[in-house]
Amino acid sequence: MIFTAIAYHELGDHTKAIESYGKALTIWKKTYGEEHTDVAMRLDNMGNVYQDEKKYSKALEYHKKALQIREKHLPVGHSDVGVSHNNAVNAYVCLDENDSALKHYELALKANNKSLHSCHAHAIMTMENMGSIYEDQCNYGKAQYYYRETGNIFRRTLPANYSDLRNMEKILLVFHLD
């Protein structure tokens, strides 16, 4: 059932994806209970489909439910908690609620720093995205901080000709941060 939902989602058939995820969610709830972390994963999956449909409020509703379950049942700093925070961020950004997005980015970064290496892609993307929101808010000091941190990690971990590093170097040049 879940693989069918994933396939429909990948094919862009959101109606069938939601239907299949809904059936899977019902089965997971009956099997494991309402607040199992696997139920949270299905809720996040459904939120992602709603996100793709541009139903951002609905997506946020599902991501918040998933986050509540994960925060309740997983240890502080678990990477899945960070994933749920990042999923909520995606909806908040689309709803133009940048302050809420930043709050969840910070919480995702804390979770990622406890459970993942600081050079992990999730942590790096979170910092770069935080820089972008701060830049959009004209808070250039904080934008610089997050861009600089991202650039430093990229320089330590990526080959000089890697496209992500080159793109970050361009951003840092705009801010005169070499």
PDB file of C-alpha atoms in Angstrom:
ATOM      1  CA  MET A   1       0.000   0.000   0.000  1.00  0.00           C
ATOM      2  CA  ILE A   2       2.735   2.453   0.952  1.00  0.00           C
ATOM      3  CA  PHE A   3       4.771   1.725  -2.162  1.00  0.00           C
ATOM      4  CA  THR A   4       1.676   2.332  -4.269  1.00  0.00           C
ATOM      5  CA  ALA A   5       1.230   5.705  -2.572  1.00  0.00           C
ATOM      6  CA  ILE A   6       4.871   6.594  -3.150  1.00  0.00           C
ATOM      7  CA  ALA A   7       4.574   5.620  -6.816  1.00  0.00           C
ATOM      8  CA  TYR A   8       1.441   7.723  -7.293  1.00  0.00           C
ATOM      9  CA  HIS A   9       3.147  10.648  -5.572  1.00  0.00           C
ATOM     10  CA  GLU A  10       6.225  10.329  -7.779  1.00  0.00           C
ATOM     11  CA  LEU A  11       3.992  10.163 -10.864  1.00  0.00           C
ATOM     12  CA  GLY A  12       2.186  13.323  -9.767  1.00  0.00           C
ATOM     13  CA  ASP A  13      -1.184  11.627  -9.226  1.00  0.00           C
ATOM     14  CA  HIS A  14      -1.859  13.387  -5.943  1.00  0.00           C
ATOM     15  CA  THR A  15      -5.447  12.194  -5.587  1.00  0.00           C
ATOM     16  CA  LYS A  16      -4.461   8.528  -5.748  1.00  0.00           C
ATOM     17  CA  ALA A  17      -1.395   9.187  -3.596  1.00  0.00           C
ATOM     18  CA  ILE A  18      -3.542  10.725  -0.833  1.00  0.00           C
ATOM     19  CA  GLU A  19      -6.030   7.871  -1.137  1.00  0.00           C
ATOM     20  CA  SER A  20      -3.280   5.241  -0.871  1.00  0.00           C
ATOM     21  CA  TYR A  21      -1.488   7.045   1.963  1.00  0.00           C
ATOM     22  CA  GLY A  22      -4.834   7.362   3.744  1.00  0.00           C
ATOM     23  CA  LYS A  23      -5.431   3.609   3.495  1.00  0.00           C
ATOM     24  CA  ALA A  24      -1.897   2.924   4.698  1.00  0.00           C
ATOM     25  CA  LEU A  25      -2.374   5.382   7.560  1.00  0.00           C
ATOM     26  CA  THR A  26      -5.560   3.608   8.650  1.00  0.00           C
ATOM     27  CA  ILE A  27      -3.756   0.260   8.653  1.00  0.00           C
ATOM     28  CA  TRP A  28      -0.762   1.672  10.577  1.00  0.00           C
ATOM     29  CA  LYS A  29      -3.035   3.260  13.195  1.00  0.00           C
ATOM     30  CA  LYS A  30      -4.949   0.004  13.702  1.00  0.00           C
ATOM     31  CA  THR A  31      -1.735  -1.996  13.882  1.00  0.00           C
ATOM     32  CA  TYR A  32       0.494   0.294  15.959  1.00  0.00           C
ATOM     33  CA  GLY A  33      -1.796   2.877  17.544  1.00  0.00           C
ATOM     34  CA  GLU A  34      -2.487   6.544  16.863  1.00  0.00           C
ATOM     35  CA  GLU A  35       0.870   7.836  18.089  1.00  0.00           C
ATOM     36  CA  HIS A  36       3.426   5.438  16.680  1.00  0.00           C
ATOM     37  CA  THR A  37       6.398   6.998  14.906  1.00  0.00           C
ATOM     38  CA  ASP A  38       5.510   5.076  11.738  1.00  0.00           C
ATOM     39  CA  VAL A  39       2.132   6.835  11.819  1.00  0.00           C
ATOM     40  CA  ALA A  40       4.062  10.115  11.992  1.00  0.00           C
ATOM     41  CA  MET A  41       5.984   9.117   8.870  1.00  0.00           C
ATOM     42  CA  ARG A  42       2.727   8.511   6.975  1.00  0.00           C
ATOM     43  CA  LEU A  43       1.370  11.857   8.178  1.00  0.00           C
ATOM     44  CA  ASP A  44       4.495  13.561   6.859  1.00  0.00           C
ATOM     45  CA  ASN A  45       4.090  11.696   3.555  1.00  0.00           C
ATOM     46  CA  MET A  46       0.543  13.001   3.226  1.00  0.00           C
ATOM     47  CA  GLY A  47       1.689  16.488   4.164  1.00  0.00           C
ATOM     48  CA  ASN A  48       4.267  16.336   1.385  1.00  0.00           C
ATOM     49  CA  VAL A  49       1.573  15.461  -1.157  1.00  0.00           C
ATOM     50  CA  TYR A  50      -0.578  18.366   0.027  1.00  0.00           C
ATOM     51  CA  GLN A  51       2.517  20.564  -0.217  1.00  0.00           C
ATOM     52  CA  ASP A  52       2.961  19.518  -3.843  1.00  0.00           C
ATOM     53  CA  GLU A  53      -0.702  20.347  -4.455  1.00  0.00           C
ATOM     54  CA  LYS A  54      -0.040  23.817  -3.012  1.00  0.00           C
ATOM     55  CA  LYS A  55      -2.466  23.134  -0.161  1.00  0.00           C
ATOM     56  CA  TYR A  56      -0.022  24.566   2.336  1.00  0.00           C
ATOM     57  CA  SER A  57      -2.344  24.907   5.335  1.00  0.00           C
ATOM     58  CA  LYS A  58      -3.406  21.287   4.956  1.00  0.00           C
ATOM     59  CA  ALA A  59       0.231  20.231   4.559  1.00  0.00           C
ATOM     60  CA  LEU A  60       1.176  22.128   7.709  1.00  0.00           C
ATOM     61  CA  GLU A  61      -1.634  20.430   9.626  1.00  0.00           C
ATOM     62  CA  TYR A  62      -0.234  16.990   8.758  1.00  0.00           C
ATOM     63  CA  HIS A  63       3.366  18.001   9.427  1.00  0.00           C
ATOM     64  CA  LYS A  64       2.426  19.398  12.843  1.00  0.00           C
ATOM     65  CA  LYS A  65       0.677  16.141  13.772  1.00  0.00           C
ATOM     66  CA  ALA A  66       3.750  14.177  12.719  1.00  0.00           C
ATOM     67  CA  LEU A  67       6.009  16.524  14.687  1.00  0.00           C
ATOM     68  CA  GLN A  68       3.902  16.171  17.846  1.00  0.00           C
ATOM     69  CA  ILE A  69       4.113  12.376  17.676  1.00  0.00           C
ATOM     70  CA  ARG A  70       7.846  12.373  17.050  1.00  0.00           C
ATOM     71  CA  GLU A  71       8.604  14.885  19.806  1.00  0.00           C
ATOM     72  CA  LYS A  72       6.546  12.826  22.236  1.00  0.00           C
ATOM     73  CA  HIS A  73       8.058   9.435  21.420  1.00  0.00           C
ATOM     74  CA  LEU A  74      11.591  10.028  20.152  1.00  0.00           C
ATOM     75  CA  PRO A  75      14.628  11.194  22.107  1.00  0.00           C
ATOM     76  CA  VAL A  76      15.542  14.861  22.040  1.00  0.00           C
ATOM     77  CA  GLY A  77      17.655  15.545  18.994  1.00  0.00           C
ATOM     78  CA  HIS A  78      16.492  12.537  16.963  1.00  0.00           C
ATOM     79  CA  SER A  79      16.997  13.135  13.238  1.00  0.00           C
ATOM     80  CA  ASP A  80      13.333  12.329  12.478  1.00  0.00           C
ATOM     81  CA  VAL A  81      12.319  15.240  14.711  1.00  0.00           C
ATOM     82  CA  GLY A  82      14.567  17.426  12.559  1.00  0.00           C
ATOM     83  CA  VAL A  83      12.875  16.049   9.435  1.00  0.00           C
ATOM     84  CA  SER A  84       9.453  16.987  10.815  1.00  0.00           C
ATOM     85  CA  HIS A  85      10.638  20.489  11.657  1.00  0.00           C
ATOM     86  CA  ASN A  86      12.006  20.878   8.119  1.00  0.00           C
ATOM     87  CA  ASN A  87       8.731  19.623   6.641  1.00  0.00           C
ATOM     88  CA  ALA A  88       6.825  22.206   8.685  1.00  0.00           C
ATOM     89  CA  VAL A  89       9.270  24.863   7.479  1.00  0.00           C
ATOM     90  CA  ASN A  90       8.422  24.114   3.865  1.00  0.00           C
ATOM     91  CA  ALA A  91       4.753  24.848   4.513  1.00  0.00           C
ATOM     92  CA  TYR A  92       5.485  27.941   6.618  1.00  0.00           C
ATOM     93  CA  VAL A  93       7.694  29.403   3.875  1.00  0.00           C
ATOM     94  CA  CYS A  94       4.970  28.863   1.271  1.00  0.00           C
ATOM     95  CA  LEU A  95       2.457  30.495   3.616  1.00  0.00           C
ATOM     96  CA  ASP A  96       4.891  33.434   3.947  1.00  0.00           C
ATOM     97  CA  GLU A  97       5.223  32.846   7.688  1.00  0.00           C
ATOM     98  CA  ASN A  98       8.978  33.323   7.822  1.00  0.00           C
ATOM     99  CA  ASP A  99       9.230  33.864  11.574  1.00  0.00           C
ATOM    100  CA  SER A 100       7.596  30.484  12.199  1.00  0.00           C
ATOM    101  CA  ALA A 101       9.803  28.966   9.504  1.00  0.00           C
ATOM    102  CA  LEU A 102      12.939  30.309  11.206  1.00  0.00           C
ATOM    103  CA  LYS A 103      11.797  28.976  14.580  1.00  0.00           C
ATOM    104  CA  HIS A 104      11.424  25.494  13.108  1.00  0.00           C
ATOM    105  CA  TYR A 105      14.705  25.790  11.192  1.00  0.00           C
ATOM    106  CA  GLU A 106      16.462  26.535  14.480  1.00  0.00           C
ATOM    107  CA  LEU A 107      14.800  23.532  16.120  1.00  0.00           C
ATOM    108  CA  ALA A 108      15.690  21.343  13.127  1.00  0.00           C
ATOM    109  CA  LEU A 109      19.292  22.537  13.311  1.00  0.00           C
ATOM    110  CA  LYS A 110      19.458  21.687  17.030  1.00  0.00           C
ATOM    111  CA  ALA A 111      18.044  18.218  16.367  1.00  0.00           C
ATOM    112  CA  ASN A 112      20.388  17.689  13.425  1.00  0.00           C
ATOM    113  CA  ASN A 113      23.420  18.825  15.414  1.00  0.00           C
ATOM    114  CA  LYS A 114      22.621  16.285  18.141  1.00  0.00           C
ATOM    115  CA  SER A 115      21.943  13.360  15.834  1.00  0.00           C
ATOM    116  CA  LEU A 116      23.889  14.038  12.642  1.00  0.00           C
ATOM    117  CA  HIS A 117      27.368  15.199  11.768  1.00  0.00           C
ATOM    118  CA  SER A 118      27.534  18.981  11.268  1.00  0.00           C
ATOM    119  CA  CYS A 119      28.556  18.305   7.664  1.00  0.00           C
ATOM    120  CA  HIS A 120      25.450  16.221   6.978  1.00  0.00           C
ATOM    121  CA  ALA A 121      23.369  17.442   4.038  1.00  0.00           C
ATOM    122  CA  HIS A 122      20.327  18.135   6.256  1.00  0.00           C
ATOM    123  CA  ALA A 123      22.324  20.411   8.561  1.00  0.00           C
ATOM    124  CA  ILE A 124      23.980  22.219   5.665  1.00  0.00           C
ATOM    125  CA  MET A 125      20.707  22.769   3.800  1.00  0.00           C
ATOM    126  CA  THR A 126      19.063  24.039   6.969  1.00  0.00           C
ATOM    127  CA  MET A 127      21.808  26.628   7.519  1.00  0.00           C
ATOM    128  CA  GLU A 128      21.778  27.747   3.895  1.00  0.00           C
ATOM    129  CA  ASN A 129      17.985  28.077   3.923  1.00  0.00           C
ATOM    130  CA  MET A 130      18.098  30.055   7.159  1.00  0.00           C
ATOM    131  CA  GLY A 131      20.548  32.428   5.502  1.00  0.00           C
ATOM    132  CA  SER A 132      18.155  32.828   2.608  1.00  0.00           C
ATOM    133  CA  ILE A 133      15.203  33.724   4.843  1.00  0.00           C
ATOM    134  CA  TYR A 134      17.292  36.187   6.838  1.00  0.00           C
ATOM    135  CA  GLU A 135      18.445  37.732   3.560  1.00  0.00           C
ATOM    136  CA  ASP A 136      14.819  38.054   2.397  1.00  0.00           C
ATOM    137  CA  GLN A 137      14.059  39.799   5.692  1.00  0.00           C
ATOM    138  CA  CYS A 138      17.004  42.179   5.121  1.00  0.00           C
ATOM    139  CA  ASN A 139      18.677  40.813   8.250  1.00  0.00           C
ATOM    140  CA  TYR A 140      22.041  40.691   6.531  1.00  0.00           C
ATOM    141  CA  GLY A 141      24.109  40.045   9.655  1.00  0.00           C
ATOM    142  CA  LYS A 142      22.357  36.760  10.370  1.00  0.00           C
ATOM    143  CA  ALA A 143      22.235  35.889   6.663  1.00  0.00           C
ATOM    144  CA  GLN A 144      26.006  36.370   6.493  1.00  0.00           C
ATOM    145  CA  TYR A 145      26.517  34.165   9.536  1.00  0.00           C
ATOM    146  CA  TYR A 146      24.608  31.213   8.085  1.00  0.00           C
ATOM    147  CA  TYR A 147      26.059  31.642   4.594  1.00  0.00           C
ATOM    148  CA  ARG A 148      29.577  31.825   6.050  1.00  0.00           C
ATOM    149  CA  GLU A 149      29.021  28.671   8.118  1.00  0.00           C
ATOM    150  CA  THR A 150      27.666  26.865   5.060  1.00  0.00           C
ATOM    151  CA  GLY A 151      30.587  28.070   2.951  1.00  0.00           C
ATOM    152  CA  ASN A 152      33.113  26.913   5.545  1.00  0.00           C
ATOM    153  CA  ILE A 153      31.600  23.427   5.602  1.00  0.00           C
ATOM    154  CA  PHE A 154      31.486  23.283   1.808  1.00  0.00           C
ATOM    155  CA  ARG A 155      35.154  24.298   1.568  1.00  0.00           C
ATOM    156  CA  ARG A 156      36.161  21.564   4.016  1.00  0.00           C
ATOM    157  CA  THR A 157      34.073  18.823   2.468  1.00  0.00           C
ATOM    158  CA  LEU A 158      33.534  19.426  -1.249  1.00  0.00           C
ATOM    159  CA  PRO A 159      35.885  19.413  -4.231  1.00  0.00           C
ATOM    160  CA  ALA A 160      36.697  22.902  -5.533  1.00  0.00           C
ATOM    161  CA  ASN A 161      34.781  22.334  -8.766  1.00  0.00           C
ATOM    162  CA  TYR A 162      31.567  21.110  -7.093  1.00  0.00           C
ATOM    163  CA  SER A 163      28.519  23.152  -8.165  1.00  0.00           C
ATOM    164  CA  ASP A 164      27.129  23.690  -4.624  1.00  0.00           C
ATOM    165  CA  LEU A 165      30.478  25.113  -3.530  1.00  0.00           C
ATOM    166  CA  ARG A 166      30.663  27.391  -6.572  1.00  0.00           C
ATOM    167  CA  ASN A 167      27.117  28.649  -5.926  1.00  0.00           C
ATOM    168  CA  MET A 168      27.908  29.343  -2.270  1.00  0.00           C
ATOM    169  CA  GLU A 169      31.105  31.157  -3.274  1.00  0.00           C
ATOM    170  CA  LYS A 170      28.974  33.455  -5.467  1.00  0.00           C
ATOM    171  CA  ILE A 171      26.636  34.186  -2.557  1.00  0.00           C
ATOM    172  CA  LEU A 172      29.579  34.888  -0.266  1.00  0.00           C
ATOM    173  CA  LEU A 173      31.052  37.287  -2.829  1.00  0.00           C
ATOM    174  CA  VAL A 174      27.810  39.267  -2.845  1.00  0.00           C
ATOM    175  CA  PHE A 175      28.191  39.627   0.915  1.00  0.00           C
ATOM    176  CA  HIS A 176      31.960  40.166   0.604  1.00  0.00           C
ATOM    177  CA  LEU A 177      32.559  37.091   2.742  1.00  0.00           C
ATOM    178  CA  ASP A 178      35.506  35.201   1.367  1.00  0.00           C
TER     179      ASP A 178
END
